[in-house]
CSV table of C-alpha atoms in Angstrom, one decimal:
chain,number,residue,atom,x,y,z
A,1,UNK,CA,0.0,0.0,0.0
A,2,UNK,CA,1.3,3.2,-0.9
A,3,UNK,CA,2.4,6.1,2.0
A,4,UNK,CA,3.3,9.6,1.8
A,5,UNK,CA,6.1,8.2,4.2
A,6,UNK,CA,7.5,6.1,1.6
A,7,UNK,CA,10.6,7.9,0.1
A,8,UNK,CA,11.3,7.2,-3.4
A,9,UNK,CA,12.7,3.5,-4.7
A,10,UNK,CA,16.1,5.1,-5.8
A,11,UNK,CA,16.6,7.0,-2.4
A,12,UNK,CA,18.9,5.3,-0.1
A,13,UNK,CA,18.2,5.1,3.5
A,14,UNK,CA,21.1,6.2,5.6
A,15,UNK,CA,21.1,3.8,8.4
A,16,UNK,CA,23.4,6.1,11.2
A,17,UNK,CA,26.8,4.2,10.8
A,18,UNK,CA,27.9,5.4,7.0
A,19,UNK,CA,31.9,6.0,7.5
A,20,UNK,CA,31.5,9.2,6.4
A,21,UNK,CA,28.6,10.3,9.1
A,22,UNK,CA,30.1,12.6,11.8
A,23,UNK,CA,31.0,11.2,15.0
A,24,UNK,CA,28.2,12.9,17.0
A,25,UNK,CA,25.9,11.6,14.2
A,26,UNK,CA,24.8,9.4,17.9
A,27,UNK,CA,25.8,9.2,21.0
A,28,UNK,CA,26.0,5.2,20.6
A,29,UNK,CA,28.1,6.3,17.3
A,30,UNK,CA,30.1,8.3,19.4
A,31,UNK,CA,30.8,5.7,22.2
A,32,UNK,CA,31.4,3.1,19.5
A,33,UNK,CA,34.0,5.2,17.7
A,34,UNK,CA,35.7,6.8,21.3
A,35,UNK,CA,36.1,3.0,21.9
A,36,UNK,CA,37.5,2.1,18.8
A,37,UNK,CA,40.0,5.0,19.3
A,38,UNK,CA,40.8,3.4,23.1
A,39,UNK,CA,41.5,-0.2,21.0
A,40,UNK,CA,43.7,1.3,18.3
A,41,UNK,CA,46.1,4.0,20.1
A,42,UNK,CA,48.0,2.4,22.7
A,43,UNK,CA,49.3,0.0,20.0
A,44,UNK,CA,49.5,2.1,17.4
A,45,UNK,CA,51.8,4.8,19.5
A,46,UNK,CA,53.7,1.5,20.7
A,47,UNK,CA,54.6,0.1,17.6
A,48,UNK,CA,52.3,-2.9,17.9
A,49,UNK,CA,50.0,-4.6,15.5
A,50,UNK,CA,46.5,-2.2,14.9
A,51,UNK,CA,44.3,-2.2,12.2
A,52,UNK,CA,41.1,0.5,11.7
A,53,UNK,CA,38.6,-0.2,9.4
A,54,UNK,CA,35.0,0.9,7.9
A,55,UNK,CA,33.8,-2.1,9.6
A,56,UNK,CA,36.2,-2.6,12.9
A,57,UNK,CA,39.2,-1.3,14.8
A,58,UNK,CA,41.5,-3.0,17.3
A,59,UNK,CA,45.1,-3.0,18.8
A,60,UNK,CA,46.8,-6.6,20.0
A,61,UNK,CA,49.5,-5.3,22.6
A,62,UNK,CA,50.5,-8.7,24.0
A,63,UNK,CA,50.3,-12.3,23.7
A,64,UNK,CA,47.6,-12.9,27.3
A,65,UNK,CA,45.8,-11.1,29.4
A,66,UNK,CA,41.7,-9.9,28.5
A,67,UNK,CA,42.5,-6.4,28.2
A,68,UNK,CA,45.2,-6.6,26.6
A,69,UNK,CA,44.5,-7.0,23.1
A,70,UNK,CA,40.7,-5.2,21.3
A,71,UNK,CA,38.6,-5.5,18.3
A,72,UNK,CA,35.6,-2.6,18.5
A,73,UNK,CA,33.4,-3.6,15.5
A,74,UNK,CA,31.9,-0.1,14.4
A,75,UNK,CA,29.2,-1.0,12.1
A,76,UNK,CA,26.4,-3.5,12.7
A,77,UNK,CA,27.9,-6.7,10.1
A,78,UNK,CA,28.2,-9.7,10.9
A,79,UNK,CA,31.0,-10.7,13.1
A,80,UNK,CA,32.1,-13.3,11.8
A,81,UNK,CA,33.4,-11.4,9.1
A,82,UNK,CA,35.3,-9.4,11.7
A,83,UNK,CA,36.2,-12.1,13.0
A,84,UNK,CA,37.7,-13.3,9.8
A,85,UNK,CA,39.1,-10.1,9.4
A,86,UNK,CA,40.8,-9.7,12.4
A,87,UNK,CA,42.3,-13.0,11.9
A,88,UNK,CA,43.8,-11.6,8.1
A,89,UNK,CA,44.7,-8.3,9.7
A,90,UNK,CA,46.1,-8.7,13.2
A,91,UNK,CA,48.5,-11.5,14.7
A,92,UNK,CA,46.6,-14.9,14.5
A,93,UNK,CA,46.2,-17.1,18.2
A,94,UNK,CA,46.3,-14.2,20.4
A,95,UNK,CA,43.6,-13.6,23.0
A,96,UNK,CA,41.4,-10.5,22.7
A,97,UNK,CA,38.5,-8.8,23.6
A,98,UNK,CA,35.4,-8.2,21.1
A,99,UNK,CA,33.4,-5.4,21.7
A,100,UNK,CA,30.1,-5.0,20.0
A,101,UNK,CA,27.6,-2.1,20.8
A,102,UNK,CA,25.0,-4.2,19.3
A,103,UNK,CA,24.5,-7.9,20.5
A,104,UNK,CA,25.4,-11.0,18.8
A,105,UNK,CA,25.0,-14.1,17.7
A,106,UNK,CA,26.2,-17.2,19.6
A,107,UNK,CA,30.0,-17.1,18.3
A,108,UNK,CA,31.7,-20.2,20.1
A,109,UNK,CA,32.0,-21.7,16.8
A,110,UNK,CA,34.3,-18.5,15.9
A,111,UNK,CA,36.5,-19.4,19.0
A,112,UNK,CA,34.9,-16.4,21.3
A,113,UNK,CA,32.5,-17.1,24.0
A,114,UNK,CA,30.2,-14.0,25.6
A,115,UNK,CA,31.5,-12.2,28.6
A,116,UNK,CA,28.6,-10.1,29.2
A,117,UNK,CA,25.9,-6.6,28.3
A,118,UNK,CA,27.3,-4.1,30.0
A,119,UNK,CA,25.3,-1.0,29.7
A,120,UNK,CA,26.5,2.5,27.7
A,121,UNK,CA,26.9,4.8,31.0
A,122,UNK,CA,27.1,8.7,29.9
A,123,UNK,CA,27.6,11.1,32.3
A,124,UNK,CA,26.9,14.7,30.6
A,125,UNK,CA,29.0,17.3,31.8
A,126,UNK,CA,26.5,19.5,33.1
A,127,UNK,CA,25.2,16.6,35.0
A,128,UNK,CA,25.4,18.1,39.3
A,129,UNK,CA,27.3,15.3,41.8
A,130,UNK,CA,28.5,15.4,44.7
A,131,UNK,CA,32.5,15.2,44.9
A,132,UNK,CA,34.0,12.0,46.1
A,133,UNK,CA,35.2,12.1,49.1
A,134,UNK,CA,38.8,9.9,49.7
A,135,UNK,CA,41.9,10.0,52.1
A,136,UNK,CA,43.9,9.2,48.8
A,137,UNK,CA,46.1,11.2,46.9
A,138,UNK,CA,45.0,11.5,43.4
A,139,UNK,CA,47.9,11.9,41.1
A,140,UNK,CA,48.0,12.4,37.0
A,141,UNK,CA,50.3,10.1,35.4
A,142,UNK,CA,53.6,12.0,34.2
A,143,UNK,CA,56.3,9.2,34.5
A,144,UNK,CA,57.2,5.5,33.4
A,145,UNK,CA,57.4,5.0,37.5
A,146,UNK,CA,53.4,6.1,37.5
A,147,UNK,CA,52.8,3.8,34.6
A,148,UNK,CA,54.2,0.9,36.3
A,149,UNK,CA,52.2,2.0,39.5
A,150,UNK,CA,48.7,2.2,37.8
A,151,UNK,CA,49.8,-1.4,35.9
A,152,UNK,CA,50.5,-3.2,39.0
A,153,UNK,CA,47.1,-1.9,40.7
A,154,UNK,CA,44.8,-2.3,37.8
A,155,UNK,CA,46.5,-6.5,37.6
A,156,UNK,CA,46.7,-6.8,41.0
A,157,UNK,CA,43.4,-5.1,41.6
A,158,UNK,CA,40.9,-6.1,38.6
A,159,UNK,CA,42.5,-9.0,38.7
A,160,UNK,CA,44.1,-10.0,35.2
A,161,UNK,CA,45.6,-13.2,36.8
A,162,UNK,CA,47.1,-13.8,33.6
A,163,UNK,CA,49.3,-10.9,33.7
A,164,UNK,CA,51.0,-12.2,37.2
A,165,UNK,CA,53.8,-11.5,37.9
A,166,UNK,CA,53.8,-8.2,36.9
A,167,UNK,CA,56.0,-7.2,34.3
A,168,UNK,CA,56.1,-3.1,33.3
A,169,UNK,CA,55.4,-2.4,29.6
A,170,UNK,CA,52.9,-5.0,29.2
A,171,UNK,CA,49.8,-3.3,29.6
A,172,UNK,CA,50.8,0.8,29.5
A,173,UNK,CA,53.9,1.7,26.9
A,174,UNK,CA,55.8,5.3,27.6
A,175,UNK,CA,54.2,6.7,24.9
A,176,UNK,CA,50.9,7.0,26.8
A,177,UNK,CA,52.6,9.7,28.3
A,178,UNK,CA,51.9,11.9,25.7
A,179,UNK,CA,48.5,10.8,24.2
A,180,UNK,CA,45.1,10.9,24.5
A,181,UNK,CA,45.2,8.9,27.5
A,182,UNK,CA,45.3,10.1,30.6
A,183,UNK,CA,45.8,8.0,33.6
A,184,UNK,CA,45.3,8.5,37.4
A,185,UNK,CA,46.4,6.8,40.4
A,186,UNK,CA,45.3,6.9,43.7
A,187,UNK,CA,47.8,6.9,46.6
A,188,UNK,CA,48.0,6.1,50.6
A,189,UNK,CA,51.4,7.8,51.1
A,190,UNK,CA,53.7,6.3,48.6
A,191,UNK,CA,51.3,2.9,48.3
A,192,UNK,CA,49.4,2.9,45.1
A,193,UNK,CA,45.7,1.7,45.4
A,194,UNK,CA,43.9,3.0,43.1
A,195,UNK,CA,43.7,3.9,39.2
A,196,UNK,CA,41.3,4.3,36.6
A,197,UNK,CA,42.4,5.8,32.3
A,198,UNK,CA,40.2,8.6,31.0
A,199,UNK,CA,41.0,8.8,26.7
A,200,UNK,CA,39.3,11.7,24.3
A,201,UNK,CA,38.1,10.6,21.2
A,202,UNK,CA,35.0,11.4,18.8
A,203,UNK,CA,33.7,14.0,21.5
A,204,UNK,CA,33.6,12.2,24.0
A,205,UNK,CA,35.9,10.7,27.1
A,206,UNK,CA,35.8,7.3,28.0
A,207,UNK,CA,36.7,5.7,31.5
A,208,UNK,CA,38.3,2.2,31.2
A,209,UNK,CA,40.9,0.5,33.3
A,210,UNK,CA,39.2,1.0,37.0
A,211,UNK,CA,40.3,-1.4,39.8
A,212,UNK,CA,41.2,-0.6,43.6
A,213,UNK,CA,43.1,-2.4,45.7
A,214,UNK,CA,42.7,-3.0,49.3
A,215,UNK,CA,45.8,-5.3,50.2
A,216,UNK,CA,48.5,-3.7,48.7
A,217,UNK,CA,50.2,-7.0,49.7
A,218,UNK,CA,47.8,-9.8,48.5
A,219,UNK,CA,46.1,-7.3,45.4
A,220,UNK,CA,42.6,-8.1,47.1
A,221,UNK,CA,40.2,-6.4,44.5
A,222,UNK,CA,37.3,-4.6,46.0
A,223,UNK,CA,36.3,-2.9,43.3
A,224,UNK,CA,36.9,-2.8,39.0
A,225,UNK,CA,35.4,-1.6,36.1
């Protein structure tokens, strides 16, 4: 039946996730492509394998560990072939985590088995809270010292068991220092316990890398995200 909402047969329905859309087409487009940033640019400014795509985006910076190594698909496709993809494109065997903002298919047969939903969480900047309140010191990141502080806490405190024992370099590269990334830890005296990465991209800043310790001796988590 014919509609006055019907555009015309040759018109082509733009669907949100064209390449070419701006990034704050969406805020899910934004999110999708800030993530896709946060997969690609620690490996990219390390020298490591990275690949970023119409379709997908990711950075492999090691051989174990679940956040080490990501693959943001940016457009709804199929993932298998992202899947496929990545396996053509990035080192072949490695572990790494997909992210999809849209949710998928059973993919064990593809090797990858589901993790979780978790929710986009936006927090607008004129949004009114109430400062946290902490005996910690909250210090920026401005040395490799701090970088191997805020790795130890976030594997000791997430936990990423499969980064133990800790070795420096294998989550945060010097060249974070001067990037997008910004990373915080919080300290009781000289004991780090806390940490948590804020990186810009697409408009938007995106929090990753949150985990607290409370046994700076054992790496009892309490808290992550």
């Amino acid at each position: 039946m014919a509609s006055s909402m019907l555009p015309p047969e040759d018109e082509t329905l733009a669907t949100g996730w064209e390449p070419d859309l701006p990034a704050a087409d969406s805020l899910v487009r934004q999110a999708v492509l800030a993530h896709a940033s946060w997969a690609t640019d620690p490996a990219r400014r390390a020298g490591k394998p990275w690949y970023d795509g119409d379709t997908w985006a990711g950075g492999f910076l090691g051989d174990r560990g679940p956040l080490t190594n990501w693959v943001v698909q940016k457009q709804p496709v199929d993932p298998a072939e992202v899947i496929a993809d990545v396996a053509r494109e990035l080192p072949n065997n490695l572990p790494y985590l997909y992210v999809s903002a849209w949710p998928t298919r059973d993919l064990r047969e593809h090797g990858l088995a589901l993790v979780g939903h978790p929710p986009l969480m936006v927090r607008f900047p004129e949004a009114a809270t109430t400062p946290p309140v902490t005996d910690l010191e909250i210090r920026q990141v401005t040395d490799e010292a701090g970088l191997a502080d805020a790795e130890r806490v976030l594997i000791e405190g997430y936990p990423l068991p499969e980064l133990q024992p800790v070795e420096p370099g294998i989550l945060y590269h010097a060249t974070l220092l001067d990037s997008r990334s910004t990373i915080w830890v919080g300290y009781d005296g000289d004991v780090p316990l806390a940490t948590a990465t804020a990186h810009d991209a697409a408009g938007l800043t995106v929090v990753e890398n949150v985990a607290v310790v409370s046994d700076p001796d054992r790496g009892t988590a309490v808290q992550q995200g």
